[in-house]
mmCIF file of C-alpha atoms in Angstrom:
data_model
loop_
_atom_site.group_PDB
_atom_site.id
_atom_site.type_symbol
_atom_site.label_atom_id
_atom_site.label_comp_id
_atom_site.label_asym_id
_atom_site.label_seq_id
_atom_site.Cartn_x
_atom_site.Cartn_y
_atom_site.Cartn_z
ATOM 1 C CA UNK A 933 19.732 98.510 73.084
ATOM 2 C CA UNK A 934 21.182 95.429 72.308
ATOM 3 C CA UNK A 935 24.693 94.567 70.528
ATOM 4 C CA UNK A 936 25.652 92.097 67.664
ATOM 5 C CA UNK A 937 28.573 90.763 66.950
ATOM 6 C CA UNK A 938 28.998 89.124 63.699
ATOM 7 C CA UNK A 939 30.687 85.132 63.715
ATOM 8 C CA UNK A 940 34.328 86.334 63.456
ATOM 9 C CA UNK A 941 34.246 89.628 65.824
ATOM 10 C CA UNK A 942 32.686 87.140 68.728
ATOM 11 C CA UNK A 943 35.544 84.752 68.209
ATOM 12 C CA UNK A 944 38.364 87.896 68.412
ATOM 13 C CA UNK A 945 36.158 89.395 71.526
ATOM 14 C CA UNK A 946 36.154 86.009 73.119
ATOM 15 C CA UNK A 947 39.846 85.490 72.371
ATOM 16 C CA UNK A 948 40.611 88.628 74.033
ATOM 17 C CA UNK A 949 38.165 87.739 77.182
ATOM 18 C CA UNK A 950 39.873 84.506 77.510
ATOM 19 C CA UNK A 951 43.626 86.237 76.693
ATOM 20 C CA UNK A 952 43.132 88.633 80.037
ATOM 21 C CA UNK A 953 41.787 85.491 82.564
ATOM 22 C CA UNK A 954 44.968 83.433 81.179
ATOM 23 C CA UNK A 955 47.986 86.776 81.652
ATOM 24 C CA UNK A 956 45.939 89.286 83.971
ATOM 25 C CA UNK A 957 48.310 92.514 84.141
ATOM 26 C CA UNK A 958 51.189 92.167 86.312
ATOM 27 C CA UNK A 959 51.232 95.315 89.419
ATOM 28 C CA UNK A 960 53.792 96.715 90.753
ATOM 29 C CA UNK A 961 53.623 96.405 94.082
ATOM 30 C CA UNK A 962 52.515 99.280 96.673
ATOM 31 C CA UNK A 963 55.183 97.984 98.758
ATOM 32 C CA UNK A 964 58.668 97.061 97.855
ATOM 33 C CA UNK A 965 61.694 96.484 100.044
ATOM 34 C CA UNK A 966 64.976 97.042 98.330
ATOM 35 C CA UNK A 967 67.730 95.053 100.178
ATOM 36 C CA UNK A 968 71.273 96.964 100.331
ATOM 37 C CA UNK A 969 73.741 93.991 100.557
ATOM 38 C CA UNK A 970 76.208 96.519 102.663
ATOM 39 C CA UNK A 971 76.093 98.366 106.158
ATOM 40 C CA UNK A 972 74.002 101.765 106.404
ATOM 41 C CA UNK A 973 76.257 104.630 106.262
ATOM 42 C CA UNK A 974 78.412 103.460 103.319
ATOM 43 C CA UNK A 975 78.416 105.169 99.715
ATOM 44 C CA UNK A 976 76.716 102.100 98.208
ATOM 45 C CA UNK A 977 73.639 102.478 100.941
ATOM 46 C CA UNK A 978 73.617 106.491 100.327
ATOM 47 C CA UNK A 979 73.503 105.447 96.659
ATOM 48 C CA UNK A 980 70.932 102.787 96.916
ATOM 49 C CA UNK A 981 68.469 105.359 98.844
ATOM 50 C CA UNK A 982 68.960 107.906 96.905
ATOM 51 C CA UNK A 983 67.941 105.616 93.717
ATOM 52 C CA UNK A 984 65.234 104.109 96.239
ATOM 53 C CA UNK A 985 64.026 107.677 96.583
ATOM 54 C CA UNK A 986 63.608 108.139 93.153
ATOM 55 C CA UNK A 987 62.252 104.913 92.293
ATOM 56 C CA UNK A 988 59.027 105.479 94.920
ATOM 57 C CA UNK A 989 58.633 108.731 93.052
ATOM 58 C CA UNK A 990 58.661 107.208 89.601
ATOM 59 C CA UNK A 991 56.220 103.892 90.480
ATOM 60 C CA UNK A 992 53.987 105.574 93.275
ATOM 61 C CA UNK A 993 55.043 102.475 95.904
ATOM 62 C CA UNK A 994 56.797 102.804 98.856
ATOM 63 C CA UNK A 995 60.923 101.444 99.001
ATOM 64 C CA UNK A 996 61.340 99.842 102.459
ATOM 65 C CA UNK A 997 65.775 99.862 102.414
ATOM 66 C CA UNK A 998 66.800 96.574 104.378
ATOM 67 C CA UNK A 999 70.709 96.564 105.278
ATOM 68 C CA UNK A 1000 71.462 92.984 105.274
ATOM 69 C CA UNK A 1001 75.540 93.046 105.303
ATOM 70 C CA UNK A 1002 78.142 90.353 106.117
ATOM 71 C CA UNK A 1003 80.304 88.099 103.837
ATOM 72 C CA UNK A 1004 80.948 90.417 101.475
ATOM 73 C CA UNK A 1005 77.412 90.587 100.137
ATOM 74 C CA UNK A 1006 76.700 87.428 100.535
ATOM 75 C CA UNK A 1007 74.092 87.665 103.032
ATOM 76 C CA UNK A 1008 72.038 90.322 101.550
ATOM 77 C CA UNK A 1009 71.770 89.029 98.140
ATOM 78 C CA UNK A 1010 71.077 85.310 99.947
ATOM 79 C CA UNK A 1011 67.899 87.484 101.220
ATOM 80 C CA UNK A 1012 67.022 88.283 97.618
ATOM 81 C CA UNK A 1013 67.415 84.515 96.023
ATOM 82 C CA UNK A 1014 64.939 83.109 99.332
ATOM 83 C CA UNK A 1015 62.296 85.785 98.718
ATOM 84 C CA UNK A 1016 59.045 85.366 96.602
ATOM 85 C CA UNK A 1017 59.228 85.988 92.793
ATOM 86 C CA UNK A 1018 56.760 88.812 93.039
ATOM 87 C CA UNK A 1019 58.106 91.773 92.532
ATOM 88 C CA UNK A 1020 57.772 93.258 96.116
ATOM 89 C CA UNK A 1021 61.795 92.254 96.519
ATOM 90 C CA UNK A 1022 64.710 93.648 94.946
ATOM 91 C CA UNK A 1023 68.569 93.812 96.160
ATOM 92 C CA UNK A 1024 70.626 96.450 95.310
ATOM 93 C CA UNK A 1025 74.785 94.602 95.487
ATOM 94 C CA UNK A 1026 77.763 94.937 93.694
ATOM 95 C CA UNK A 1027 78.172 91.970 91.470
ATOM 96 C CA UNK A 1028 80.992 89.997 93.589
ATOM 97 C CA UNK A 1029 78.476 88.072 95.651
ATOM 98 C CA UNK A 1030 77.408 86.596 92.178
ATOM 99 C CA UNK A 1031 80.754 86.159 89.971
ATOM 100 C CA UNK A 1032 83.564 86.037 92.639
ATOM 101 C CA UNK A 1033 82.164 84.103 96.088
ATOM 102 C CA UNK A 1034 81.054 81.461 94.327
ATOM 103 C CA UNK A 1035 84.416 80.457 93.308
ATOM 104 C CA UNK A 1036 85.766 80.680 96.732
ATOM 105 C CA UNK A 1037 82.711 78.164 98.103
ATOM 106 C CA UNK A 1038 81.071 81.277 99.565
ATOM 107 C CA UNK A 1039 77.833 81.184 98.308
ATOM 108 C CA UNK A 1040 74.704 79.684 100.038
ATOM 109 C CA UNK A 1041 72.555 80.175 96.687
ATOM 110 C CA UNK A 1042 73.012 79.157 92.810
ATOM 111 C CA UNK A 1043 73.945 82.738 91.064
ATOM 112 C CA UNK A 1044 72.929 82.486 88.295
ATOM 113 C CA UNK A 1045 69.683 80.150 88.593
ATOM 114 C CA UNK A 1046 68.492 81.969 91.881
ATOM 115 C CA UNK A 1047 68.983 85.709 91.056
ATOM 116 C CA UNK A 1048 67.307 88.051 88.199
ATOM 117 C CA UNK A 1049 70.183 90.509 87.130
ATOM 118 C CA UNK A 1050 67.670 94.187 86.769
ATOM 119 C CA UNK A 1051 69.812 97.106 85.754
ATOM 120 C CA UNK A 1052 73.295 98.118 86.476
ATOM 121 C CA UNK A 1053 73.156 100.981 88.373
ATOM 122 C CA UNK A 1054 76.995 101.635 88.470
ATOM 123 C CA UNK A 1055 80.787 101.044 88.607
ATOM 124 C CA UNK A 1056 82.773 102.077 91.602
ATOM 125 C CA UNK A 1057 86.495 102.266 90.434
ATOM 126 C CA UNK A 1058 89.565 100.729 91.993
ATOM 127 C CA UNK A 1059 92.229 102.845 93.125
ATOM 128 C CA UNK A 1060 95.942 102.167 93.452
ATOM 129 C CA UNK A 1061 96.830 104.654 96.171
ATOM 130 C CA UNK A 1062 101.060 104.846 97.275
ATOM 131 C CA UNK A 1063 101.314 105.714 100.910
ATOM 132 C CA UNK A 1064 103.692 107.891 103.075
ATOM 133 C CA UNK A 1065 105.794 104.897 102.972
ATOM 134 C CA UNK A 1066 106.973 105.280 99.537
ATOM 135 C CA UNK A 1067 107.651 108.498 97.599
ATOM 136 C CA UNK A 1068 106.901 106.511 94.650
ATOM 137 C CA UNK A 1069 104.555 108.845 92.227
ATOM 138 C CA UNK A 1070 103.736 106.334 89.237
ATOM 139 C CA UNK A 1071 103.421 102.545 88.469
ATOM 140 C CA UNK A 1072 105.922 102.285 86.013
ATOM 141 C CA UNK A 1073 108.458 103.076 89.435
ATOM 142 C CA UNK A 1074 106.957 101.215 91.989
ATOM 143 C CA UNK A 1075 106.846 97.885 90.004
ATOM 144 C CA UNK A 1076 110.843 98.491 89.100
ATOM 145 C CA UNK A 1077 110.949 98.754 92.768
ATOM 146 C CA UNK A 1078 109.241 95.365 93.373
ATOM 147 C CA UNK A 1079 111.487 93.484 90.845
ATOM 148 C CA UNK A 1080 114.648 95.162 92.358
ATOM 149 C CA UNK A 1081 113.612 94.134 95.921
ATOM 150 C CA UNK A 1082 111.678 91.223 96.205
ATOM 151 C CA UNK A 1083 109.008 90.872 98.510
ATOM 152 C CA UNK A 1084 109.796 94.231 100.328
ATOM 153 C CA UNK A 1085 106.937 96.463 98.419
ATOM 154 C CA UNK A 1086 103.626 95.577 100.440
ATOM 155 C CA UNK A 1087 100.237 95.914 99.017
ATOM 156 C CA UNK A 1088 96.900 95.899 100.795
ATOM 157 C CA UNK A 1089 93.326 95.229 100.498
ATOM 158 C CA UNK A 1090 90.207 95.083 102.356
ATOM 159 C CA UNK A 1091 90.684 91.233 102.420
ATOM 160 C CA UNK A 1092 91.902 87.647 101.191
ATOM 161 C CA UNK A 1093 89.914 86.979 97.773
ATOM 162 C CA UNK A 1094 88.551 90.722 97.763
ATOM 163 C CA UNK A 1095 88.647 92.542 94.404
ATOM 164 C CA UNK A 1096 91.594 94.699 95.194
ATOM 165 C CA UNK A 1097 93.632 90.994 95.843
ATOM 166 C CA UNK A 1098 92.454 89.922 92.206
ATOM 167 C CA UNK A 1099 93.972 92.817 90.886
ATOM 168 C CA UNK A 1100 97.183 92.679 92.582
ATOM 169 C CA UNK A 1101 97.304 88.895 91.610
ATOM 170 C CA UNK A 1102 96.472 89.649 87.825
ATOM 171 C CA UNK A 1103 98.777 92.785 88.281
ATOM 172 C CA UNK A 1104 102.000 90.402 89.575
ATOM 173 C CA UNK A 1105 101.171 87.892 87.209
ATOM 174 C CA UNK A 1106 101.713 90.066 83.815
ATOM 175 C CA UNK A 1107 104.506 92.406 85.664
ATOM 176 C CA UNK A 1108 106.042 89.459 87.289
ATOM 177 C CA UNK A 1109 106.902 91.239 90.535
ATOM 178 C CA UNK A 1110 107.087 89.320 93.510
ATOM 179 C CA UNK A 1111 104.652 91.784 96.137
ATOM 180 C CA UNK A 1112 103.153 91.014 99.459
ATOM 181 C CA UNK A 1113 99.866 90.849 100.071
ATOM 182 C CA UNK A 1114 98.354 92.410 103.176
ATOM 183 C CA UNK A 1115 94.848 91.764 103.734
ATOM 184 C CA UNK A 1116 92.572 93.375 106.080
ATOM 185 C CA UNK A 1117 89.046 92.814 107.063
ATOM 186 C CA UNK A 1118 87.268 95.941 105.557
ATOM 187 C CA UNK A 1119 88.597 99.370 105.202
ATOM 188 C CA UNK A 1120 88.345 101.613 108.407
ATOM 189 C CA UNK A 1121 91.832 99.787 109.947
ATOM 190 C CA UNK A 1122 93.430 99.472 106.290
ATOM 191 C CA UNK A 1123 92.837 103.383 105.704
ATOM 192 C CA UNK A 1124 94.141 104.408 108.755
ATOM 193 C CA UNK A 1125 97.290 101.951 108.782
ATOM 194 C CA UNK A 1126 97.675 103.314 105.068
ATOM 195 C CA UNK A 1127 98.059 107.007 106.053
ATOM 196 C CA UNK A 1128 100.355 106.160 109.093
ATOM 197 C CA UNK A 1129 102.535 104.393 106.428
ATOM 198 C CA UNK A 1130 102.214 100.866 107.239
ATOM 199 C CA UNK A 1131 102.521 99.908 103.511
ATOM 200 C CA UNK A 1132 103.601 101.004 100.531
ATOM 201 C CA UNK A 1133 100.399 100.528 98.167
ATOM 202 C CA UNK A 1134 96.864 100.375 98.860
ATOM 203 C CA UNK A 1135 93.656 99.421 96.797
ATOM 204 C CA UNK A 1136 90.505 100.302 97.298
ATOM 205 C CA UNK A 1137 87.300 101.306 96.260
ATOM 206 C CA UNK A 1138 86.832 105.026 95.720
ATOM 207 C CA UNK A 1139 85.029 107.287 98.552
ATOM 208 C CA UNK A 1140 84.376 110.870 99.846
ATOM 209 C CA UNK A 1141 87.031 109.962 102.655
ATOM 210 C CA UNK A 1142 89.851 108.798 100.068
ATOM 211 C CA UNK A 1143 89.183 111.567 97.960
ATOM 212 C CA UNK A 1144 90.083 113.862 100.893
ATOM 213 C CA UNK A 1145 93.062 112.237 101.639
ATOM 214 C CA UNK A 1146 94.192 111.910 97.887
ATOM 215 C CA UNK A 1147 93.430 116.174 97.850
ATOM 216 C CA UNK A 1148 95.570 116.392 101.034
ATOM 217 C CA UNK A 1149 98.770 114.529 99.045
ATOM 218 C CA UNK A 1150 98.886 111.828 101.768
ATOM 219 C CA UNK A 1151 97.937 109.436 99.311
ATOM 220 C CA UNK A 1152 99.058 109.450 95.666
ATOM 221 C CA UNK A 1153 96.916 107.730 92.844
ATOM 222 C CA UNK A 1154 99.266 105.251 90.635
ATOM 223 C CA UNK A 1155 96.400 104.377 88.606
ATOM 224 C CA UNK A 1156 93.288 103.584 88.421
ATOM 225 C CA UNK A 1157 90.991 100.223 87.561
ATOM 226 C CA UNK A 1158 87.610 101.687 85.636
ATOM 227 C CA UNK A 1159 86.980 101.767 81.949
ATOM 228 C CA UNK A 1160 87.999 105.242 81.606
ATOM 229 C CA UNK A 1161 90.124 107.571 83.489
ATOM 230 C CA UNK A 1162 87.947 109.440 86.171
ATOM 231 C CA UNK A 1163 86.786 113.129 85.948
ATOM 232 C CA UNK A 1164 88.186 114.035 88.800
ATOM 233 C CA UNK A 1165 91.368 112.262 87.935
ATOM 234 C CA UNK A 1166 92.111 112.952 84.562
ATOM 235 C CA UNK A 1167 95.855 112.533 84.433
ATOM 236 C CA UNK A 1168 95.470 109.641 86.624
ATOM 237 C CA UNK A 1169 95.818 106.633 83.548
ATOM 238 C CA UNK A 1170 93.999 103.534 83.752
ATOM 239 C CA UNK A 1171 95.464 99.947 84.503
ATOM 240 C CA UNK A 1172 94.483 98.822 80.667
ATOM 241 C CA UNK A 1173 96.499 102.372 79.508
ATOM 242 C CA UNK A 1174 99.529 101.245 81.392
ATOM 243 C CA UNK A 1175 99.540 97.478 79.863
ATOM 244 C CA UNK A 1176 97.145 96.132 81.907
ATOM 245 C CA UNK A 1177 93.893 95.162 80.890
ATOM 246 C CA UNK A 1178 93.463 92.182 82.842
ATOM 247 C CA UNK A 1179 94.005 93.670 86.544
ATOM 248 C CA UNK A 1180 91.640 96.780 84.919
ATOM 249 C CA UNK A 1181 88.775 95.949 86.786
ATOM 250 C CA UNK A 1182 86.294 97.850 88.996
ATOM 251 C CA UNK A 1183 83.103 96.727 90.793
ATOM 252 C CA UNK A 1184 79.987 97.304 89.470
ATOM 253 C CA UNK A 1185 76.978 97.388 91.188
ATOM 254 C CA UNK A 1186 73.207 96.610 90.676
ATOM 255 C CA UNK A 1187 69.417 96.035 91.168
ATOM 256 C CA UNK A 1188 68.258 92.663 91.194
ATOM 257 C CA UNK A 1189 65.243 90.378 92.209
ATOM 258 C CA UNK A 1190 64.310 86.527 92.958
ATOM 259 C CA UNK A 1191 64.563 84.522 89.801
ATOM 260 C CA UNK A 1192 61.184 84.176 88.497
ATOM 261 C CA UNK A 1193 60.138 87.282 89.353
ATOM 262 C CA UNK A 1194 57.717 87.992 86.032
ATOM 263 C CA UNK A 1195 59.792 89.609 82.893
ATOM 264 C CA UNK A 1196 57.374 92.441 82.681
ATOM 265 C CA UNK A 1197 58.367 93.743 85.984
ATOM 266 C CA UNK A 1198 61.868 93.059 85.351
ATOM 267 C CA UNK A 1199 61.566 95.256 82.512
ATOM 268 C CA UNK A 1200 59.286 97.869 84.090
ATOM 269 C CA UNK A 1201 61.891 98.771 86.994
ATOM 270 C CA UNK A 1202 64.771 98.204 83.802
ATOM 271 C CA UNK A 1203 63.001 101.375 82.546
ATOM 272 C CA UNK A 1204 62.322 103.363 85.870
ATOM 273 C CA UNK A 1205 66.357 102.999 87.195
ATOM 274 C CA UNK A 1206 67.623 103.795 83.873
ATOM 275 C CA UNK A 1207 65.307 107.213 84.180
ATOM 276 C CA UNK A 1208 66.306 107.915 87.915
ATOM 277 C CA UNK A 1209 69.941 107.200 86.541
ATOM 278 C CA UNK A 1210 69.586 110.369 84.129
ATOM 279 C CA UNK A 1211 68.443 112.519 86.226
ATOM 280 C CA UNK A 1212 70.584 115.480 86.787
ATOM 281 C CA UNK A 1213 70.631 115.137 90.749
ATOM 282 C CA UNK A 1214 70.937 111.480 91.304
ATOM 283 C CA UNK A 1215 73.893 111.696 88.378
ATOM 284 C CA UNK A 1216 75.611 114.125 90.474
ATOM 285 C CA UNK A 1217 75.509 112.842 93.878
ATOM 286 C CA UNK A 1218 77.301 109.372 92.037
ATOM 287 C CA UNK A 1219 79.789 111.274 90.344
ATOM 288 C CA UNK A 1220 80.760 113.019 93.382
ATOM 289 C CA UNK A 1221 82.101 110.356 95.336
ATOM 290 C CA UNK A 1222 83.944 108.517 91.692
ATOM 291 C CA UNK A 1223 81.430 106.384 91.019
ATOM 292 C CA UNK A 1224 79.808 106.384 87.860
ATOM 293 C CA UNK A 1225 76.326 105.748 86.461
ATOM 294 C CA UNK A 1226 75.910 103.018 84.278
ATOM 295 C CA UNK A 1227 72.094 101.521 82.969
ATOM 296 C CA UNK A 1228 71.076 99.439 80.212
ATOM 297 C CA UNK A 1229 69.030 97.095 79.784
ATOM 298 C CA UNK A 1230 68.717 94.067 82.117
ATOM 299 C CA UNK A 1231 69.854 91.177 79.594
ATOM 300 C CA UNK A 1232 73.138 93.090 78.681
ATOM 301 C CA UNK A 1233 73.152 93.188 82.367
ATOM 302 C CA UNK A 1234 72.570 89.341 82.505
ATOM 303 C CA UNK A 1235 75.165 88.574 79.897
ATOM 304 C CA UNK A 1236 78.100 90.515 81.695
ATOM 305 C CA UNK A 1237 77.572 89.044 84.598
ATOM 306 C CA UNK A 1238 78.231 85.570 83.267
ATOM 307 C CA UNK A 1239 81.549 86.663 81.777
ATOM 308 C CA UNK A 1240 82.394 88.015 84.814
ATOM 309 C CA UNK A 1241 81.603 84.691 86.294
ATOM 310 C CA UNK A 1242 83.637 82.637 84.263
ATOM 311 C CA UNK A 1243 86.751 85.164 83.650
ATOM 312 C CA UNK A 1244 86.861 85.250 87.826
ATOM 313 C CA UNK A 1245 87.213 81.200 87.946
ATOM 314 C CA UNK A 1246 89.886 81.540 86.048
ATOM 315 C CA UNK A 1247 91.229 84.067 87.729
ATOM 316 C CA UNK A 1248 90.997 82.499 91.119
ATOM 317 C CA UNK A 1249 92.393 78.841 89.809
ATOM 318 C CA UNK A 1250 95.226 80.290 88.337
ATOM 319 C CA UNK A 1251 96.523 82.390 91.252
ATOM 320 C CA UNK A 1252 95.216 79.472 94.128
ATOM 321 C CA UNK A 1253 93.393 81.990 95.820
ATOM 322 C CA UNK A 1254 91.689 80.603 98.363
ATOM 323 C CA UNK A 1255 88.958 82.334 100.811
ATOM 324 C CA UNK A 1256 89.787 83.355 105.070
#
């Protein structure tokens, strides 16, 4: 039995023929390794295997996790930018390596000509925790504190340039309190000096292990940086609700991949993170330890990480802050 096309259904079946050779369908990969930009253990690497979990579910591949910590994310996502465009690499960071390192000459890769913004998976507030050194119990009293005494109210982070230190710099500038800044490398030493009252503030990220200690009373919230108060804090106001919208600011973390990495896989594991993020379970276990899920699609994605980028330079040349 033979088949005949007529003149102008040869031309569309060619066209088609031709069409496939030229843009064969882009795979996803049997194999992918997601690279957490932070030490095993931590709530960002039980929340990016959790999501890995569900993404090998969703896509039928296997999710090889890769810790690849050091300079405060630096590393990891450097791992992402060097690797092949081909969808078998994705990173899984909060977005400082890409809009605050930079600024501070930290960065060994271009940010935003390098890196393929995915999904944002979700924000992890900042808390403003008084310590046993204070019995200060809202912000209002420990900034009339700082004005009245100079210098005396202390105020730490996990380090020099870290998020917390941008708020406390945006926070000083609009109070115009005059606070010292301790910085610490990383948070085991800074918790611990916190609840033996070596400070009066600190700022940090929320956790299972601050949560405990806020439940305890041994540290008191002041306020919170997020876009909206937390569930399990809800008389706990937000830095915007007190006044301050610029020192409001939490980190929000990600999925991305190597720039180049083809747009229909971009958008295909867009899709597949924003359905593990509604499900019931891997909702839960985020909003458990304060963190919250976000999603959307990857160019809204794209588009707040470059005014993150360029609020932060500002940020950092106004307030000289300068990296360890």
């Amino acid at each position: 039995m033979s088949l005949k096309l007529r003149p102008a259904a040869l031309v569309a079946a060619l066209g088609l023929m031709l069409a496939s050779v030229a843009a064969p369908a882009q795979v996803v990969p049997k194999t992918i390794r997601l690279v957490v930009a932070y030490p095993s253990g931590g709530v960002s690497d039980v929340v990016a295997r959790a999501l890995a979990d569900k993404l090998a579910a969703q896509l039928g591949s296997t999710l090889v996790v890769e810790n690849k910590a050091g300079a405060s994310g630096t590393i990891g996502m450097d791992a992402v930018a060097k690797a092949a465009p081909d969808g078998a690499t994705l990173g899984f960071s909060a977005i400082s390596p890409l809009v605050l390192n930079p600024h501070l000459g930290r960065s060994p890769f271009d940010p935003i000509k390098d890196i393929a913004p995915v999904a944002s998976v979700m924000y992890s507030p900042v808390l403003l925790l008084a310590t046993p050194a204070t019995g200060m119990r809202d912000l209002r009293s420990l900034l009339d504190d700082a004005r009245a005494r100079p210098g005396a109210v202390r105020w730490a982070t996990s380090g020099q340039a870290s998020l917390g230190h941008i708020v406390l710099e945006q926070l000083r500038a609009a109070a115009q309190v005059d606070i010292t800044h301790i910085p610490y490398k990383g948070g085991g030493q800074q918790l611990n000096d916190a609840l033996g009252g070596q400070f009066e503030v600190l700022s940090t990220n929320a956790g299972p292990t601050v949560s405990a200690q806020i439940q305890t009373g041994r540290l008191r919230p002041l306020a919170v940086g997020a876009p909206a108060r937390l569930e399990t804090l809800p008389k706990v106001a937000t830095l915007a609700e007190l006044g301050y919208p610029a020192a409001n600011l939490s980190s929000q973390f990600g999925v991305f991949a190597p720039a180049g990495t083809p747009a229909i896989l971009i958008e295909k594991y867009n899709v597949e993170i924003n359905k593990a993020l509604a499900s019931p379970d891997l909702r839960a276990k985020l909003l458990a330890t304060d963190n919250v899920p976000t999603g959307g699609r990857a160019d809204t994605f794209a588009d707040e990480i470059a005014s993150e980028y360029a609020n932060n330079g500002k940020i950092v040349k106004a307030a000289g802050i300068r990296s360890d």
